[in-house]
Short mmCIF file of C-alpha atoms in Angstrom, two decimals:
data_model
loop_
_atom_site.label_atom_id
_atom_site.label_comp_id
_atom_site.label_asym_id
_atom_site.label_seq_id
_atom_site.Cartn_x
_atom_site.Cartn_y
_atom_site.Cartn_z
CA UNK A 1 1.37 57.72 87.07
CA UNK A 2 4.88 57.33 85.25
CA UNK A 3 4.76 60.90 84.91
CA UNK A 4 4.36 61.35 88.77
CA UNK A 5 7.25 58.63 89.18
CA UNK A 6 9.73 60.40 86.77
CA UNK A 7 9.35 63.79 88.56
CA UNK A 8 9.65 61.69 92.25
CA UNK A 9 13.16 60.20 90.73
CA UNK A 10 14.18 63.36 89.49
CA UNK A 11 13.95 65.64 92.76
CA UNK A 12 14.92 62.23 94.63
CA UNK A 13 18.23 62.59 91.91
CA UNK A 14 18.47 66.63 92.44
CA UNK A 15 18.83 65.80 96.83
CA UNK A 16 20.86 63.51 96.55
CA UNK A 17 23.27 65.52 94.29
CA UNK A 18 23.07 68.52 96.57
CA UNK A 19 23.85 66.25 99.94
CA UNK A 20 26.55 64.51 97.52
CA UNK A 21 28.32 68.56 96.66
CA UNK A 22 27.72 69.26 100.39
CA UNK A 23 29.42 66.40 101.22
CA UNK A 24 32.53 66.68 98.96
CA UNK A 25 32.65 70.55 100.26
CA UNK A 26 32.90 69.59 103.82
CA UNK A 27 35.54 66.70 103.09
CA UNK A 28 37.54 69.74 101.04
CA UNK A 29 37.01 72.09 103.84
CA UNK A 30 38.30 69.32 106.64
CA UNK A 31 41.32 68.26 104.52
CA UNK A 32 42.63 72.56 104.69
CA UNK A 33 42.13 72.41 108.33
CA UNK A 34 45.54 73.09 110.13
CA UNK A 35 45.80 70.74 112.88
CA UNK A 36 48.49 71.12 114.42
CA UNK A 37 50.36 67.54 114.72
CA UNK A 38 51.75 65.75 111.25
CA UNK A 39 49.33 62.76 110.61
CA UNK A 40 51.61 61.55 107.53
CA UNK A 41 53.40 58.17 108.48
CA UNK A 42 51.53 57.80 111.77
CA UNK A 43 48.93 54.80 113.06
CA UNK A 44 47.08 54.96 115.65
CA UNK A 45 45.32 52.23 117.97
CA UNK A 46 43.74 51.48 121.38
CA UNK A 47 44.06 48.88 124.35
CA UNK A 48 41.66 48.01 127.32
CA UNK A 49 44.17 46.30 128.90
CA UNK A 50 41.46 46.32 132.14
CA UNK A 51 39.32 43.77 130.20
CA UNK A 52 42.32 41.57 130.54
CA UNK A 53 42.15 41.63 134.12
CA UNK A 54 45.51 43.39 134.93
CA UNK A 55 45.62 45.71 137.97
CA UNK A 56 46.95 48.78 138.30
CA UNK A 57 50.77 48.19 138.86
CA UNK A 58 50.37 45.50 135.89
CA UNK A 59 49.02 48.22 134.09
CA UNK A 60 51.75 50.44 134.70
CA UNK A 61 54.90 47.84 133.53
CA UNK A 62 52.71 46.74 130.44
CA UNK A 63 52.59 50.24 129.28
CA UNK A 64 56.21 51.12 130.04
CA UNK A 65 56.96 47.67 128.27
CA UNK A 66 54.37 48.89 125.05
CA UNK A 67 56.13 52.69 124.95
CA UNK A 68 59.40 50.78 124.79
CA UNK A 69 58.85 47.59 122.60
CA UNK A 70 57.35 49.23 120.05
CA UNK A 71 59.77 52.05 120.26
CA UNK A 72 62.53 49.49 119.30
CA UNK A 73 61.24 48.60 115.91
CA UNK A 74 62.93 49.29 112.45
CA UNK A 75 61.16 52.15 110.62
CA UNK A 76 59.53 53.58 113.74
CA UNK A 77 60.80 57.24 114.95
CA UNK A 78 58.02 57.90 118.24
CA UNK A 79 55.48 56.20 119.92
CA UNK A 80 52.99 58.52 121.73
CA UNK A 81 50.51 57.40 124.66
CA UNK A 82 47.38 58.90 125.68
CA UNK A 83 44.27 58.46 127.98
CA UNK A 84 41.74 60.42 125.58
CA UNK A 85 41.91 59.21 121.69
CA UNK A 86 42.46 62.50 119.69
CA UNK A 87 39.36 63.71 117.52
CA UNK A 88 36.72 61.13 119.57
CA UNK A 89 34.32 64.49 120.19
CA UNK A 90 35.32 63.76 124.08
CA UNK A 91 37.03 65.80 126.54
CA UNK A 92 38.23 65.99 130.54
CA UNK A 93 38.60 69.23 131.94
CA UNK A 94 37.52 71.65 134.44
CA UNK A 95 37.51 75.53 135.72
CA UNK A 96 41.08 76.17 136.74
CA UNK A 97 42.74 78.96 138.27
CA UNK A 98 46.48 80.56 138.15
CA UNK A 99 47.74 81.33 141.44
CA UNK A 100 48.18 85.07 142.05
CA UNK A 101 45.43 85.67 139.38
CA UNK A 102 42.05 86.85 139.81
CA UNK A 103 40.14 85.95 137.21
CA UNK A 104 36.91 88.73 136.19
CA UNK A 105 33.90 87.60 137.59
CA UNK A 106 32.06 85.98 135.38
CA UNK A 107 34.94 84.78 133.20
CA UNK A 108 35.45 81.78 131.62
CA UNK A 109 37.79 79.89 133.31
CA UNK A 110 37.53 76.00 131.90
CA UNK A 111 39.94 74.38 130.70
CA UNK A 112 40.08 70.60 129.04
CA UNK A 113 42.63 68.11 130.03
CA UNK A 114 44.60 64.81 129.36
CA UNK A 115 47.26 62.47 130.06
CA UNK A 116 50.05 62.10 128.45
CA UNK A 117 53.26 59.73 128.23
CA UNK A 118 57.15 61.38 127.84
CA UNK A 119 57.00 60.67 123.75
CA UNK A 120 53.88 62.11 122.97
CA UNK A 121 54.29 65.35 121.49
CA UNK A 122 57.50 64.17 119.66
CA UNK A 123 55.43 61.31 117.78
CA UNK A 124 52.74 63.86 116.82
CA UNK A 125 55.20 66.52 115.95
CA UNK A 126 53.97 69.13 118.40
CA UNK A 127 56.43 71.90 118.82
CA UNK A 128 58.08 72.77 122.47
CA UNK A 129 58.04 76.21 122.53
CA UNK A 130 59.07 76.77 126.11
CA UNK A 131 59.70 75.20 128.71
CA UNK A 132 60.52 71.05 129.00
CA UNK A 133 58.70 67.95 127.80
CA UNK A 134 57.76 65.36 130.06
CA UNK A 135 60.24 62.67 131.09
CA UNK A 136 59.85 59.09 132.30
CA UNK A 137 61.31 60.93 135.96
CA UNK A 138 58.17 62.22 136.23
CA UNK A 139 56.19 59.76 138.74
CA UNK A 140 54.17 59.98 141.69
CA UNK A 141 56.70 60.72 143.79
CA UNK A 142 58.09 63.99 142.51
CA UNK A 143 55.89 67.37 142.30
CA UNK A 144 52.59 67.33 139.93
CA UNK A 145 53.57 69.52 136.87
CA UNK A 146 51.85 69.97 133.72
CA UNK A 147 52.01 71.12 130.31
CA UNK A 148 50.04 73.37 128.77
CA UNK A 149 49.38 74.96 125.13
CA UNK A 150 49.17 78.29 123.87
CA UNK A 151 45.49 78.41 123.94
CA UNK A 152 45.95 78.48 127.51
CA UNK A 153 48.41 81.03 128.36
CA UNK A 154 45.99 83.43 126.11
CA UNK A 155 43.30 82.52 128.05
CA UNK A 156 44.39 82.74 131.08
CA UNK A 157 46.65 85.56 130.25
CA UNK A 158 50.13 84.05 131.15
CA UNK A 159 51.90 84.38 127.79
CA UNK A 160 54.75 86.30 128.67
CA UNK A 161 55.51 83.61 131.58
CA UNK A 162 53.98 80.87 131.80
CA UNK A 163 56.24 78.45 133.06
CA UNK A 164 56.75 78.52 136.24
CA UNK A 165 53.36 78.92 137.25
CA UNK A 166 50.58 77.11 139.14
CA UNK A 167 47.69 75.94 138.79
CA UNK A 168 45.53 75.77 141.57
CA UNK A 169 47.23 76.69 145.27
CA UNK A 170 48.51 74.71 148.21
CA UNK A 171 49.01 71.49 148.44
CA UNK A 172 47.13 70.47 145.22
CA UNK A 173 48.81 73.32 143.41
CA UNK A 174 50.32 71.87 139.64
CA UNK A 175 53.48 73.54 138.12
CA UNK A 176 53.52 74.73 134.68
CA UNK A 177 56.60 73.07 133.05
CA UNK A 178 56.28 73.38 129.77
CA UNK A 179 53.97 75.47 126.97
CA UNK A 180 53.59 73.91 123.66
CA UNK A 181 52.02 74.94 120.14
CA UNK A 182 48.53 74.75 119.31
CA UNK A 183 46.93 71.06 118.10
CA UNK A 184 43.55 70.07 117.40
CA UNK A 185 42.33 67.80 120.40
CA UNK A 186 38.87 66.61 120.28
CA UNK A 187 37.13 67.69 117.22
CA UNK A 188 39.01 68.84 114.33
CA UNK A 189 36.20 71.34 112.90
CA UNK A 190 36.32 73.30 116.60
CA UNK A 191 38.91 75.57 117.57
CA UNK A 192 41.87 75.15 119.48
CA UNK A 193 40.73 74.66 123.40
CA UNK A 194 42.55 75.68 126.38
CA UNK A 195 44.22 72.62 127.15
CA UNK A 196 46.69 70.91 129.72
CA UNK A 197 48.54 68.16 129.35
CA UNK A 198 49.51 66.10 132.36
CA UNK A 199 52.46 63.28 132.60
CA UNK A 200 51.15 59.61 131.56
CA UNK A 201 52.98 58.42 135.45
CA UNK A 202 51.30 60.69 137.83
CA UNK A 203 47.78 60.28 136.30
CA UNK A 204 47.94 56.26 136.21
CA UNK A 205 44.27 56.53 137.45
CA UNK A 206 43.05 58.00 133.96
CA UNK A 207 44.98 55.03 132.49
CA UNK A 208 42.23 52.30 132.28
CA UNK A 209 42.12 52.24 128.18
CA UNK A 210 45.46 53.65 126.57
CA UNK A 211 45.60 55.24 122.52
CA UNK A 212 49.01 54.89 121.38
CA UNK A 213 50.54 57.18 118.08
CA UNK A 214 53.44 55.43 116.15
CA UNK A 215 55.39 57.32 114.35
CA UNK A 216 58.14 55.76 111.48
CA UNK A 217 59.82 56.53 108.63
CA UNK A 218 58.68 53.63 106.29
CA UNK A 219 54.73 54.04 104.84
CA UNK A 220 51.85 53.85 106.95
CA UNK A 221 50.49 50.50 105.91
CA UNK A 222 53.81 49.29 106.88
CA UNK A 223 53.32 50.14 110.36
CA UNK A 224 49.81 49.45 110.78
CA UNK A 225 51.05 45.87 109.77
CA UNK A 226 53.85 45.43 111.95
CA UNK A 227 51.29 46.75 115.12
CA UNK A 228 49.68 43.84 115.49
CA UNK A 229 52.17 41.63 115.49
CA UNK A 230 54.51 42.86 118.10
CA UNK A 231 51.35 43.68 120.50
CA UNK A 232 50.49 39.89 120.34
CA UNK A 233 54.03 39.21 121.17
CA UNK A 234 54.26 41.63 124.78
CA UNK A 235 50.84 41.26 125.50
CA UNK A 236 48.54 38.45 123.38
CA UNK A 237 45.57 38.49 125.59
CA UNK A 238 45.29 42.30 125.75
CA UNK A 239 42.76 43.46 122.10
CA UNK A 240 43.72 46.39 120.19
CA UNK A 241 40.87 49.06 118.86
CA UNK A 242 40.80 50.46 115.56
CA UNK A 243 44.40 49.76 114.11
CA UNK A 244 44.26 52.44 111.75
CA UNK A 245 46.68 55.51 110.09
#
């Protein structure tokens, strides 16, 4: 019987320190992984500001008045919004189409999407490479537009010129303003998807939980405690999710 119990902890021992190796290997393997935005010196954290019971045009000056506030504090260099948390294993998106393109039949035309607001891909350190960023001038009002990333214009063949495009036709039709590099969006093993970005102000209906990046110059832990504070100062009855670098 203790013979039959030693050999039990032994091969018990032996899985364990094969899950343990395959374990450190996939940690190893994740930490190489090139994706694509600059997570030193950068804290991330959520609001459900709709749990607070603020409608939508309250919704619109509290995140204006977040983008701004916490812009304003020593140490910080770029505060980033978004409607989809980056890495959550969750995506929006749908089949697209470029005006004055045919796409093959049978292609694959999907593309994923989110929302963005004007200092996103500065606090993430995603490179412009053509076009414009997004601007706080970008409302409602004015024509939609997007953003999208390189992923996309090889997909959809439009690398040579993609700006200046549209997606979709008529009335509904959205302008390509802007291409920008290549960043991981919601999985960080999975390659690079497709992906457009559209402006934080003309998609306030996606806007019903906001993830905000801060960006500074001073140490992580620094920022992550100064987050709280100043949050509980513009809004105190609005929780944060998952405070965290």
């Amino acid at each position: 019987f203790r013979a039959t119990l030693t050999t039990a902890q032994i091969a018990f021992s032996m899985v364990l320190l094969v899950l343990a190796g395959l374990f450190t290997r996939s940690l190893s393997n994740i930490s190489r992984e090139d994706l694509g935005i600059d997570v030193d010196s950068l804290v991330t954290f959520g609001i459900t500001a709709q749990l607070s019971s603020y409608d939508q045009s309250e919704l619109l000056v509290l995140y204006d008045r977040i983008e701004e506030t916490l812009a304003a504090q020593p140490g910080v260099t770029g505060v980033g919004t978004t409607a989809i948390p980056l890495f959550y294993d969750f995506s929006l998106g749908g089949n697209v189409q470029i005006e004055g393109i045919e796409p093959a039949p049978g292609a694959d035309t999907y593309a994923a999407a989110t929302a963005v607001g004007s200092g996103y891909f500065d606090a993430l350190d995603v490179t412009l490479r053509e076009g414009r960023a997004f601007t706080d001038a970008d409302t409602p009002g004015q024509p939609r537009i997007a953003i999208v990333n390189q992923a996309f214009t090889r997909k959809f063949n439009i690398v040579e010129n993609a700006v200046g495009r549209r997606i979709g036709s008529g009335q509904n039709a959205i302008e390509i303003v802007g291409v920008v590099a290549d960043a991981k969006h919601a999985s960080v093993k999975d390659d690079v998807p497709a992906l457009m970005y559209y402006p934080r102000r003309q998609m306030a209906g996606w806007f019903q939980s906001m993830w905000v990046y801060v960006r500074g110059d001073v140490a992580g832990d620094t920022l992550k405690a100064m987050i709280p504070r100043v949050m509980a100062e513009i809004a105190p009855d609005v929780p944060l999710v998952i405070v965290q670098t």
